[in-house]
Coordinates of C-alpha atoms in Angstrom, one line a residue:
M1 CA 0.0 0.0 0.0
Y2 CA 1.4 3.4 -1.0
A3 CA 0.3 6.9 -0.3
R4 CA 1.8 10.4 -1.0
I5 CA 1.7 12.7 2.0
P6 CA 3.5 15.9 3.1
V7 CA 6.8 15.4 4.9
T8 CA 5.7 16.6 8.4
L9 CA 2.7 14.3 8.4
A10 CA 4.9 11.4 7.2
I11 CA 7.4 11.9 10.1
L12 CA 4.5 11.8 12.6
L13 CA 3.1 8.7 10.9
L14 CA 6.4 7.0 11.0
F15 CA 6.7 7.5 14.8
L16 CA 3.1 6.3 15.4
L17 CA 3.4 3.3 13.1
A18 CA 6.9 2.3 14.3
G19 CA 5.5 1.7 17.8
A20 CA 2.3 -0.1 16.6
T21 CA 3.6 -2.7 14.0
N22 CA 4.1 -6.4 14.2
S23 CA 7.3 -6.2 12.2
E24 CA 10.7 -5.6 13.6
A25 CA 11.7 -3.6 10.5
G26 CA 8.7 -1.2 10.7
P27 CA 7.4 1.0 8.0
S28 CA 9.7 2.5 5.4
A29 CA 9.7 5.9 3.7
A30 CA 11.5 7.6 0.8
D31 CA 11.8 11.4 0.2
R32 CA 11.2 12.8 -3.2
A33 CA 11.1 16.6 -3.4
N34 CA 9.3 17.3 -0.2
E35 CA 7.0 14.3 -0.6
V36 CA 7.3 11.0 1.2
T37 CA 6.2 7.7 0.0
L38 CA 5.3 5.5 2.9
A39 CA 5.2 1.8 2.4
Q40 CA 3.7 -0.7 4.8
S41 CA 2.8 -4.3 4.2
P42 CA -0.6 -5.5 5.4
S43 CA 1.0 -7.4 8.3
E44 CA 2.5 -4.1 9.5
R45 CA -0.8 -2.2 9.7
A46 CA -1.3 -0.4 13.0
R47 CA -4.0 -1.8 15.3
A48 CA -6.3 0.9 16.6
V49 CA -6.1 1.1 20.3
S50 CA -9.1 2.1 22.4
G51 CA -9.6 2.0 26.1
P52 CA -12.6 0.7 28.0
V53 CA -15.8 2.7 28.2
L54 CA -17.6 2.6 31.6
I55 CA -21.3 3.3 31.6
A56 CA -21.8 5.8 34.4
P57 CA -23.7 4.3 37.3
A58 CA -27.0 5.9 38.6
P59 CA -27.0 7.7 41.9
M60 CA -27.7 5.3 44.8
S61 CA -29.8 5.8 48.0
V62 CA -29.8 3.3 50.8
P63 CA -31.2 3.3 54.3
Q64 CA -28.6 3.0 57.1
G65 CA -28.1 -0.5 58.4
T66 CA -29.2 -2.1 55.1
T67 CA -27.5 -2.9 51.8
A68 CA -27.9 -1.9 48.2
D69 CA -26.3 -3.2 45.0
Q70 CA -26.0 -1.8 41.4
Y71 CA -24.6 -3.6 38.3
L72 CA -21.8 -1.9 36.4
Y73 CA -21.2 -2.3 32.7
A74 CA -18.2 -1.5 30.4
T75 CA -17.1 -2.3 26.9
D76 CA -13.7 -2.3 25.2
G77 CA -13.4 -1.9 21.4
D78 CA -10.2 -3.9 21.3
G79 CA -11.8 -6.9 23.0
D80 CA -9.5 -6.7 26.0
P81 CA -10.7 -8.2 29.3
I82 CA -12.0 -5.5 31.7
T83 CA -11.9 -5.4 35.4
F84 CA -13.7 -2.9 37.8
S85 CA -12.2 -1.3 40.9
K86 CA -13.0 1.3 43.5
T87 CA -10.8 4.4 43.2
F88 CA -12.1 6.3 46.2
G89 CA -15.1 6.5 48.4
P90 CA -16.6 5.5 51.8
S91 CA -15.4 2.4 53.6
Y92 CA -18.9 0.8 53.2
M93 CA -18.6 0.8 49.4
T94 CA -17.0 -2.1 47.5
V95 CA -16.6 -2.7 43.8
T96 CA -16.2 -6.1 42.3
T97 CA -15.9 -7.6 38.8
I98 CA -18.5 -10.2 38.1
Y99 CA -17.8 -11.2 34.5
P100 CA -14.5 -10.0 33.0
S101 CA -15.2 -11.0 29.4
H102 CA -13.1 -9.9 26.4
G103 CA -14.6 -6.6 25.2
Y104 CA -17.5 -6.5 27.6
A105 CA -17.7 -6.8 31.4
T106 CA -20.2 -6.6 34.3
G107 CA -19.4 -5.6 37.8
N108 CA -21.1 -4.7 41.0
V109 CA -21.0 -1.8 43.4
H110 CA -22.2 -2.8 46.9
L111 CA -23.1 -0.4 49.7
A112 CA -23.5 -1.5 53.4
P113 CA -23.6 1.6 55.5
S114 CA -23.8 1.4 59.3
F115 CA -26.1 3.5 61.5
D116 CA -23.4 6.2 61.7
D117 CA -23.2 6.8 57.9
V118 CA -26.3 8.9 57.4
G119 CA -25.6 11.7 54.8
T120 CA -24.1 12.0 51.3
A121 CA -20.9 10.7 49.9
T122 CA -19.2 10.2 46.6
G123 CA -17.4 7.1 45.3
G124 CA -15.1 6.6 42.4
I125 CA -15.2 3.6 40.0
A126 CA -12.8 2.5 37.3
A127 CA -13.0 0.0 34.4
S128 CA -9.5 -1.0 33.2
D129 CA -8.2 -3.2 30.4
G130 CA -4.8 -3.3 31.9
S131 CA -3.3 -0.4 29.8
S132 CA -6.0 2.3 30.1
A133 CA -9.0 3.0 32.3
S134 CA -12.3 4.8 32.2
T135 CA -13.6 6.3 35.4
A136 CA -17.0 7.5 36.8
T137 CA -18.2 8.9 40.1
L138 CA -21.2 7.6 42.1
D139 CA -23.3 9.9 44.2
I140 CA -24.5 8.1 47.4
T141 CA -27.2 9.0 49.9
V142 CA -27.6 7.1 53.1
T143 CA -31.0 7.8 54.6
P144 CA -32.0 7.3 58.3
N145 CA -33.8 4.1 59.1
R146 CA -35.3 4.8 62.5
A147 CA -37.5 2.4 64.4
P148 CA -41.3 3.0 64.4
I149 CA -42.8 4.6 67.4
L150 CA -45.8 2.8 69.1
D151 CA -48.3 5.2 70.6
Q152 CA -49.0 4.5 74.2
P153 CA -52.0 2.1 74.6
S154 CA -54.9 3.2 76.8
P155 CA -55.3 1.4 80.1
M156 CA -57.5 -1.7 79.7
S157 CA -59.6 -3.8 82.1
G158 CA -61.8 -6.8 81.8
G159 CA -63.0 -9.9 83.5
V160 CA -61.7 -13.5 83.3
G161 CA -62.6 -15.1 79.9
Q162 CA -63.7 -11.8 78.4
T163 CA -62.1 -10.5 75.1
I164 CA -60.9 -6.9 75.2
D165 CA -60.0 -5.1 72.0
Q166 CA -58.0 -2.0 71.5
T167 CA -56.7 -0.4 68.3
L168 CA -53.0 0.3 68.5
T169 CA -51.3 3.0 66.4
A170 CA -47.8 3.7 65.5
T171 CA -45.8 6.0 63.2
D172 CA -42.5 5.7 61.4
P173 CA -40.2 8.7 61.4
D174 CA -38.9 7.7 58.0
R175 CA -42.4 7.5 56.6
N176 CA -42.1 3.8 55.8
L177 CA -45.3 1.8 55.6
L178 CA -46.1 -0.1 58.8
S179 CA -48.0 -3.4 59.1

């Protein structure tokens, strides 16, 4: 394959192709009056390099003292295997790789906040193919999970063998449905 290109572009191409060929000899060039003819055999063609693409996770909200999970997804145009990792964030956040396939991967972000973790936090997630990485941030909200409050029952009295009924009421400070 031959192409006529300006000298400055040819020099740049030589540097790029020399590092991305499968041949020890590399591409060759010949100068003819400020034009360069660049010759490269099909086996020396450069492979396009692309890093992984991490699909940004949705914000997560989790009540304190409980857990929440979200799947992570990433692709790699080169077909390289991808792994996920936590780059920063709260101690109750973990990131794992579930399926590190070639070119496509799934992972998981797991949140397990304690009762002291109410509030907001940010975590960092990376998808790596071993040579480059894609990163995203995750917004986390830990909400209170307080116990319901039973209203004080009224005093009751009755005789032996008699059924006494009373309606009990309670409220949940987090507005969760009670049963």
